[in-house]
Amino acid sequence: MAAAQAREVFDLIMRVTVVAVSVGASSAEAIAMGLRIADAYGINVHIDITNSSVIVTQHRSLDDDPITALRVVRTRTADYQRLGRLEQLVADVSARRIEPAPARERLNDLMTAPRLYKKWFVTVNMGVMGAAMAALYGASVLDVVIAFAAICLVDIAVQGLARRRVASFFVQAVGGAIPTAVALVLMLLRTATGMRLDLSPSLVVAAGMISLLAGTGAVAAAQDALDGYYVTSAGRFLEVLLQTGGIIFGVMTTLWIGLKLGVPGYISPQLVWTSAPWVQIVASVIASIAFGATAHSGPRTLGVCGILGGLGWSGYLVGMWLTDSMVIASGIGAVAIGLVSAAAAKRWRVPQVALVTISVVPLMPGMMLYRGLYMTMAGQLGIPAPGTGMTVLAQSLLIGVALAAGSSLGALAARPFAIPSDHRTRRAVMASWFRGSAVPRDWVPRRHRRRTPRPVPTAEPDGPEATASVPAPQHRTGGGDERPHGEAREGRDAQCQSDQVSPGDREGH
């Protein structure tokens, strides 16, 4: 390969990896995309993702300096429709159906194209998700309508603050304060007017918190931890904690102000669901589809996510029937989602991270988190509460851990059955699972390897000693191999072997 083409491929690998991270792919998936392109063009690269930075290095030869590039991912926004199109582009490049220059133009078109859904449509679907979650908790028709309006207002405020580059902590705080304020107003109106309305303001707050928790990325953080990207996982978990802390800050501040002003509050001592299981499953399906639309997922992805959302809630119901533990039941539902999502991603060619992230939304502990915060604030102000808030908060934290670990465990268990059949894709994906170590440049299937014949020693005519004729080493120039693509090689380059990243040094930059 000529040096100019090698640089084009290197630049394409960097751009593809950065775009994959920015639209919501996990670190292993982003690295696998880059390795597939590198393997298709026969260059040896090492890719490292550390939280928001992407580093790509190509070792060319002993005579040429390596090429290293670093780029920082400014924002990470879930856009699974673009992620699916990016995966198709990588598949075309890996199959050599498109050259690097046209692929780069196609990548630029992909990123500059308008999003799949309009902003108003995303806001409406966010409201539909909140209404479905309120129905899941057993809300009345009036509660569902109020939850829809409140969550639409939350999404409008969050999008407006995000466009103004406000820190995510304060964005989440404002988002948590809005439904809490709506709930306090409903409590005040019901008490002041004396009307006996079938209202449960707590459901409005719970639906709002779930709409905010759904975008925190806890599932992707857990996936990075299982794949061995510990620094990236720690950074993502810190981001999740910061965003969740913003929600808690907004809710507790609004609750404190309302209770200080004498707004009467009430919270049920028990967390109950809608009595009919089929209603719960239907609500879970609707919530998954609606949240998938907010993440700009295509119609095929939305249909699969709806099925997986209902499957996850069915697993939760089975877990409650077997163990009567919300933590264990949530883990069982998440494992079921992770198991099926791996096979569904391969069968219908949809991003697996999209399926898992969207389908676990109905299982998120929004209502339990609100109950814990209310009990904690009421205990500090001397207001009677049905229990201790710290216990409920700890249980909601355990449920969040069970969802992240269960979905990742299910996907991990299904990996042997979901490895792509294409040989090049299989090697790149398996390499990305082992902390991003590059596929060896001279890798050849074992059955196609040919042994290099050893040199036969020959005796010199003028002396009794025999010496071995050793062929002179041939140095590579130009950073590439001039032989046709796909030709079997006779041996590995020793430098390629020495450059492999060991598991202990994966993120030691």
XYZ file of C-alpha atoms in Angstrom:
509
model
C 0.000 0.000 0.000
C 1.285 3.447 -0.896
C 2.059 5.863 1.904
C -0.606 8.346 0.772
C -3.334 5.688 0.799
C -2.154 4.436 4.179
C -2.593 7.945 5.590
C -6.100 8.114 4.106
C -7.014 4.827 5.768
C -5.497 5.977 9.049
C -7.520 9.203 8.965
C -10.697 7.259 8.163
C -10.099 4.928 11.116
C -9.710 7.893 13.457
C -12.845 9.614 12.182
C -14.985 6.474 12.326
C -13.916 5.709 15.899
C -14.625 9.257 17.087
C -18.042 9.331 15.422
C -18.941 5.944 16.901
C -18.190 7.161 20.421
C -20.058 10.434 19.893
C -23.309 8.764 18.767
C -23.508 6.319 21.679
C -21.418 3.225 20.869
C -19.514 1.479 23.629
C -15.714 1.559 23.615
C -15.439 -2.036 22.399
C -17.845 -1.422 19.516
C -16.041 1.753 18.444
C -12.641 0.038 18.510
C -13.994 -2.957 16.611
C -15.107 -0.663 13.791
C -11.643 0.840 13.490
C -9.924 -2.541 13.588
C -12.158 -3.905 10.838
C -11.094 -1.102 8.499
C -7.434 -1.521 9.445
C -7.540 -5.254 8.852
C -9.250 -4.809 5.487
C -6.380 -2.626 4.218
C -3.591 -4.601 5.882
C -2.243 -1.940 8.245
C -1.408 -2.459 11.886
C -2.966 0.095 14.245
C -3.535 0.365 17.969
C -6.676 2.144 19.168
C -7.186 3.405 22.698
C -10.281 5.108 24.096
C -9.887 6.828 27.441
C -13.139 8.451 28.507
C -13.502 11.307 25.980
C -10.217 10.948 24.059
C -9.432 8.613 21.161
C -5.819 7.718 20.317
C -4.840 5.829 17.152
C -1.254 4.760 16.449
C 0.167 3.038 13.375
C 3.572 1.383 13.574
C 4.807 1.341 10.005
C 8.293 -0.195 10.110
C 11.644 0.041 11.841
C 12.788 2.639 9.333
C 9.703 4.890 9.444
C 8.347 6.871 12.362
C 4.954 5.789 13.739
C 1.862 7.899 13.091
C -0.135 8.869 16.171
C -3.264 11.007 16.325
C -5.472 12.062 19.229
C -8.946 13.522 19.129
C -11.322 14.527 21.911
C -15.019 13.657 21.735
C -16.723 16.897 22.737
C -20.231 15.568 23.256
C -21.873 12.154 23.476
C -25.487 12.109 22.335
C -27.437 8.932 21.673
C -28.324 8.788 17.969
C -28.831 5.146 17.124
C -30.022 5.788 13.591
C -26.652 7.333 12.755
C -24.913 4.520 14.599
C -26.679 1.986 12.398
C -25.695 3.872 9.245
C -22.123 4.066 10.524
C -22.025 0.291 11.015
C -23.214 -0.172 7.432
C -20.482 2.181 6.200
C -17.841 0.210 8.095
C -19.177 -3.012 6.587
C -18.882 -1.559 3.070
C -15.339 -0.316 3.695
C -14.271 -3.647 5.206
C -15.627 -5.507 2.191
C -13.686 -3.093 -0.096
C -16.916 -2.016 -1.776
C -15.930 1.615 -1.254
C -12.535 3.339 -1.212
C -11.307 5.558 1.670
C -11.883 8.905 -0.085
C -15.569 8.256 -0.958
C -16.027 6.695 2.470
C -14.797 9.881 4.107
C -17.276 11.945 2.077
C -20.054 9.539 3.021
C -19.065 9.853 6.683
C -19.207 13.646 6.457
C -22.654 13.439 4.858
C -23.769 11.122 7.647
C -22.777 13.600 10.347
C -24.113 16.717 8.617
C -27.447 15.177 7.618
C -30.486 16.252 9.673
C -31.585 13.961 12.441
C -34.231 11.350 11.858
C -36.950 13.038 13.934
C -37.855 16.672 14.518
C -37.464 18.268 17.944
C -41.200 18.505 18.553
C -41.602 14.815 17.741
C -38.861 13.939 20.235
C -40.563 16.065 22.898
C -43.932 14.421 22.270
C -42.409 10.951 22.537
C -40.690 11.920 25.774
C -44.106 12.892 27.105
C -45.575 9.608 25.875
C -42.835 7.729 27.713
C -43.635 9.615 30.933
C -47.347 8.925 30.523
C -46.660 5.214 29.938
C -44.499 5.052 33.063
C -47.260 6.745 35.082
C -49.721 4.158 33.759
C -47.267 1.435 34.733
C -47.319 2.736 38.300
C -51.119 2.559 38.397
C -52.004 6.160 37.535
C -55.459 7.380 36.669
C -56.317 8.946 33.322
C -55.892 12.430 34.785
C -52.483 11.485 36.202
C -51.407 10.204 32.795
C -52.420 13.466 31.097
C -50.634 15.596 33.703
C -47.521 13.411 33.484
C -47.486 13.813 29.694
C -47.650 17.614 29.950
C -45.055 17.807 32.743
C -42.521 15.598 30.933
C -42.935 17.586 27.718
C -42.163 20.718 29.728
C -39.100 18.996 31.226
C -37.787 18.033 27.801
C -38.256 21.556 26.423
C -36.336 23.019 29.371
C -33.554 20.422 29.180
C -33.066 20.902 25.424
C -33.017 24.682 25.808
C -30.403 24.593 28.566
C -28.287 22.048 26.671
C -28.198 24.306 23.598
C -26.838 27.075 25.827
C -23.981 24.843 27.033
C -25.185 24.756 30.643
C -23.424 22.152 32.790
C -25.219 18.811 32.869
C -25.549 18.912 36.675
C -27.689 22.052 36.555
C -29.598 20.833 33.515
C -30.596 17.706 35.419
C -31.387 19.769 38.512
C -33.827 21.938 36.556
C -35.320 18.832 34.981
C -35.879 17.265 38.415
C -37.341 20.472 39.867
C -40.048 20.903 37.207
C -42.126 17.726 37.849
C -41.644 18.143 41.606
C -43.018 21.662 41.404
C -45.970 20.393 39.352
C -46.665 17.751 42.008
C -46.549 20.340 44.811
C -48.950 22.598 42.923
C -51.366 19.689 42.502
C -51.172 18.933 46.233
C -51.823 22.567 47.068
C -54.772 22.871 44.685
C -56.378 19.703 45.933
C -56.142 20.897 49.545
C -57.177 24.512 48.886
C -60.211 23.694 46.752
C -61.336 20.643 48.696
C -61.956 18.735 45.480
C -61.624 14.988 45.702
C -59.746 14.391 42.501
C -58.253 11.035 41.587
C -54.685 12.341 41.569
C -51.352 10.972 42.683
C -48.750 13.751 42.269
C -45.926 11.366 43.206
C -46.418 9.541 39.910
C -45.698 12.745 37.996
C -42.372 13.140 39.796
C -41.461 9.485 39.285
C -42.168 9.677 35.550
C -40.064 12.830 35.285
C -37.145 11.247 37.094
C -37.218 8.202 34.825
C -37.159 10.437 31.742
C -33.981 12.031 33.122
C -32.372 8.811 34.373
C -32.866 7.109 31.004
C -30.244 9.296 29.341
C -27.462 8.906 31.916
C -25.678 5.998 30.169
C -25.240 3.634 33.116
C -25.596 0.600 30.835
C -22.768 1.763 28.539
C -20.559 2.409 31.594
C -21.140 -1.108 32.893
C -20.444 -2.543 29.433
C -17.100 -0.722 29.270
C -16.164 -2.114 32.699
C -16.874 -5.690 31.595
C -14.899 -5.151 28.374
C -11.837 -4.049 30.355
C -11.943 -0.285 29.675
C -11.752 0.606 33.337
C -10.678 4.237 33.050
C -13.412 4.959 30.514
C -15.953 3.110 32.636
C -14.935 5.067 35.729
C -15.318 8.342 33.843
C -18.753 7.370 32.583
C -19.887 6.205 36.017
C -18.730 9.522 37.469
C -20.776 11.298 34.811
C -23.795 9.147 35.700
C -23.373 9.957 39.396
C -23.054 13.657 38.636
C -26.215 13.691 36.528
C -28.137 11.638 39.089
C -26.895 14.007 41.796
C -28.311 16.904 39.772
C -31.714 15.208 39.684
C -31.596 14.590 43.432
C -30.543 18.184 44.078
C -33.429 19.585 42.028
C -36.031 17.310 43.599
C -34.881 17.782 47.181
C -34.542 21.565 46.857
C -38.054 21.868 45.457
C -39.436 19.514 48.106
C -37.725 21.473 50.863
C -39.158 24.764 49.625
C -42.652 23.299 49.292
C -42.681 21.605 52.669
C -41.249 24.720 54.335
C -44.100 26.754 52.850
C -46.598 24.324 54.331
C -47.646 22.512 51.176
C -49.358 19.320 52.350
C -47.671 16.217 51.078
C -48.599 12.564 51.076
C -46.799 9.494 49.857
C -48.036 5.925 49.856
C -46.285 3.629 52.350
C -46.138 0.867 49.752
C -44.987 0.884 46.148
C -47.749 -0.739 44.110
C -48.095 -1.410 40.410
C -51.120 -1.636 38.168
C -53.057 -4.760 39.114
C -53.320 -6.260 35.630
C -50.025 -7.759 34.393
C -50.982 -7.271 30.750
C -51.432 -3.547 31.364
C -47.924 -3.414 32.832
C -46.447 -5.212 29.820
C -48.265 -2.964 27.340
C -47.119 0.133 29.233
C -43.537 -1.166 29.164
C -43.703 -1.726 25.412
C -45.042 1.793 24.817
C -42.422 3.350 27.107
C -39.580 1.525 25.315
C -40.781 2.525 21.853
C -41.288 6.152 22.898
C -37.855 6.431 24.463
C -36.314 4.802 21.396
C -37.827 7.575 19.285
C -36.182 10.188 21.534
C -32.828 8.503 20.771
C -33.527 8.733 17.008
C -33.827 5.003 16.470
C -35.154 3.683 13.173
C -38.500 1.874 12.803
C -36.886 -1.562 12.895
C -34.991 -0.733 16.074
C -38.149 0.661 17.672
C -40.062 -2.550 16.999
C -37.322 -4.729 18.466
C -36.987 -2.441 21.497
C -40.712 -2.644 22.142
C -40.559 -6.433 22.178
C -37.515 -6.430 24.446
C -39.147 -3.914 26.793
C -42.134 -6.225 27.230
C -39.786 -9.193 27.644
C -37.794 -7.410 30.329
C -40.898 -6.543 32.314
C -42.155 -10.123 31.968
C -38.835 -11.283 33.406
C -39.320 -8.812 36.264
C -42.781 -10.232 37.015
C -41.383 -13.772 36.987
C -38.572 -12.704 39.313
C -41.029 -11.114 41.744
C -43.107 -14.276 41.720
C -40.053 -16.427 42.453
C -38.074 -14.278 44.898
C -40.311 -11.366 46.022
C -37.206 -9.150 45.777
C -37.285 -6.081 43.534
C -33.506 -6.059 43.195
C -33.258 -9.681 42.067
C -36.348 -9.371 39.855
C -34.892 -6.292 38.134
C -31.649 -8.184 37.544
C -33.536 -11.112 36.001
C -35.400 -8.803 33.640
C -32.149 -7.084 32.640
C -30.403 -10.416 31.997
C -33.262 -11.477 29.725
C -32.928 -8.231 27.764
C -29.160 -8.648 27.432
C -29.432 -12.242 26.252
C -31.999 -11.605 23.550
C -30.522 -8.275 22.430
C -27.295 -9.947 21.285
C -29.149 -12.351 19.002
C -31.568 -9.642 17.839
C -28.716 -7.291 16.954
C -27.165 -9.950 14.709
C -30.457 -11.057 13.170
C -31.957 -7.634 12.382
C -28.696 -5.652 12.089
C -29.502 -3.071 14.728
C -27.038 -1.666 17.308
C -26.969 -3.858 20.407
C -26.204 -0.943 22.719
C -29.401 0.720 21.476
C -31.503 -2.331 22.241
C -30.190 -2.706 25.773
C -30.208 0.982 26.717
C -33.746 1.556 25.483
C -35.318 -1.680 26.721
C -34.260 -1.327 30.386
C -36.022 2.034 30.778
C -39.270 0.563 32.241
C -37.217 -1.165 34.957
C -35.538 2.015 36.225
C -36.311 2.833 39.890
C -37.731 6.324 39.411
C -40.636 5.943 41.840
C -38.472 4.335 44.490
C -35.855 7.065 44.195
C -38.502 9.763 44.668
C -40.006 7.979 47.668
C -36.580 7.748 49.284
C -35.883 11.449 48.719
C -39.292 12.459 50.075
C -38.894 10.335 53.195
C -35.421 11.735 53.817
C -36.585 15.347 53.483
C -39.707 14.746 55.564
C -37.626 13.167 58.342
C -35.318 16.185 58.441
C -38.271 18.582 58.704
C -40.130 16.512 61.312
C -42.964 15.532 58.958
C -44.415 12.020 59.403
C -43.201 9.600 56.749
C -44.004 5.910 56.131
C -40.376 4.780 56.564
C -36.709 5.712 56.515
C -35.495 7.298 53.327
C -31.956 5.953 53.396
C -33.165 2.358 53.208
C -35.303 3.098 50.164
C -32.499 5.076 48.519
C -30.081 2.197 49.064
C -32.567 -0.210 47.491
C -32.998 2.056 44.456
C -29.208 2.174 44.097
C -29.035 -1.624 44.189
C -31.710 -1.834 41.511
C -29.684 0.494 39.287
C -26.601 -1.678 39.781
C -28.651 -4.812 39.047
C -29.936 -3.310 35.795
C -26.483 -2.281 34.583
C -24.783 -5.517 35.614
C -27.644 -7.788 34.545
C -27.992 -6.359 31.041
C -24.216 -6.463 30.530
C -24.025 -10.009 31.897
C -26.769 -11.173 29.559
C -25.039 -9.615 26.555
C -21.729 -11.139 27.646
C -23.257 -14.609 28.004
C -24.746 -14.385 24.500
C -21.489 -13.351 22.818
C -20.439 -16.854 21.717
C -23.712 -17.123 19.784
C -23.614 -13.608 18.353
C -20.083 -13.405 16.932
C -20.320 -12.301 13.289
C -19.804 -15.011 10.686
C -17.550 -12.826 8.550
C -13.971 -13.780 9.343
C -12.529 -10.252 9.346
C -15.367 -8.893 11.476
C -15.023 -11.797 13.885
C -11.323 -11.102 14.453
C -11.860 -7.362 14.951
C -14.747 -7.841 17.386
C -12.890 -10.429 19.445
C -9.802 -8.209 19.545
C -11.874 -5.284 20.821
C -13.155 -7.440 23.691
C -9.594 -7.805 24.952
C -8.969 -4.153 25.771
C -8.525 -3.001 22.200
C -5.343 -4.872 21.306
C -4.821 -4.674 17.560
C -5.270 -7.553 15.171
C -1.769 -8.677 14.073
C -0.982 -7.389 10.632
C 0.436 -10.663 9.370
C -2.284 -12.807 10.891
C -3.170 -15.837 8.778
C -5.552 -18.690 9.647
C -3.634 -21.630 11.042
C -4.734 -24.003 8.302
C -3.383 -21.639 5.626
C 0.019 -21.023 7.187
C 3.084 -22.347 5.348
C 6.300 -23.120 7.028
C 9.340 -21.277 5.742
C 11.990 -23.871 4.746
C 15.124 -23.657 6.804
C 18.324 -22.788 4.931
C 20.459 -25.794 4.076
C 24.029 -25.531 5.394
C 26.680 -25.652 2.694
C 30.422 -26.309 3.133
C 32.933 -23.847 1.817
C 35.282 -25.297 -0.795
C 38.459 -23.889 0.779
C 37.858 -24.925 4.378
C 36.608 -27.800 6.445
C 33.979 -25.709 8.296
C 30.428 -25.465 7.039
C 28.450 -22.247 7.247
C 24.727 -21.631 6.808
C 23.553 -19.396 4.040
C 21.211 -16.862 5.596
C 19.081 -14.712 3.319
C 19.525 -10.983 3.726
C 16.717 -9.231 5.576
C 14.315 -7.242 3.461
C 13.180 -4.000 5.021
C 9.731 -2.639 4.263
C 9.413 0.857 2.967
C 6.476 3.122 2.482
C 4.578 1.845 5.520
C 2.721 -0.903 3.641
C 2.833 -4.214 1.850
C 2.997 -4.267 -1.935
C 1.503 -7.743 -2.303
C -2.151 -8.148 -3.355
C -4.787 -7.945 -0.655
C -5.775 -11.268 0.895
C -2.574 -13.157 -0.051
C -1.402 -15.523 2.685
C 1.804 -14.481 4.390
C 4.606 -16.708 5.439
C 5.388 -15.260 8.844
C 4.671 -12.495 11.268
C 6.569 -9.314 11.633
C 8.423 -9.410 14.929
C 7.787 -5.745 15.514
C 4.015 -6.284 15.221
C 4.222 -8.896 17.954
C 6.203 -6.641 20.248
C 3.724 -3.789 19.777
C 0.698 -5.741 21.014
C -0.910 -4.059 24.027
C -0.912 -6.305 27.046
C -4.107 -6.502 29.187
C -2.399 -4.812 32.118
C -1.240 -1.840 30.031
C -4.489 -1.257 28.182
C -5.344 2.097 29.743
C -2.098 3.022 31.360
C -1.591 6.192 29.345
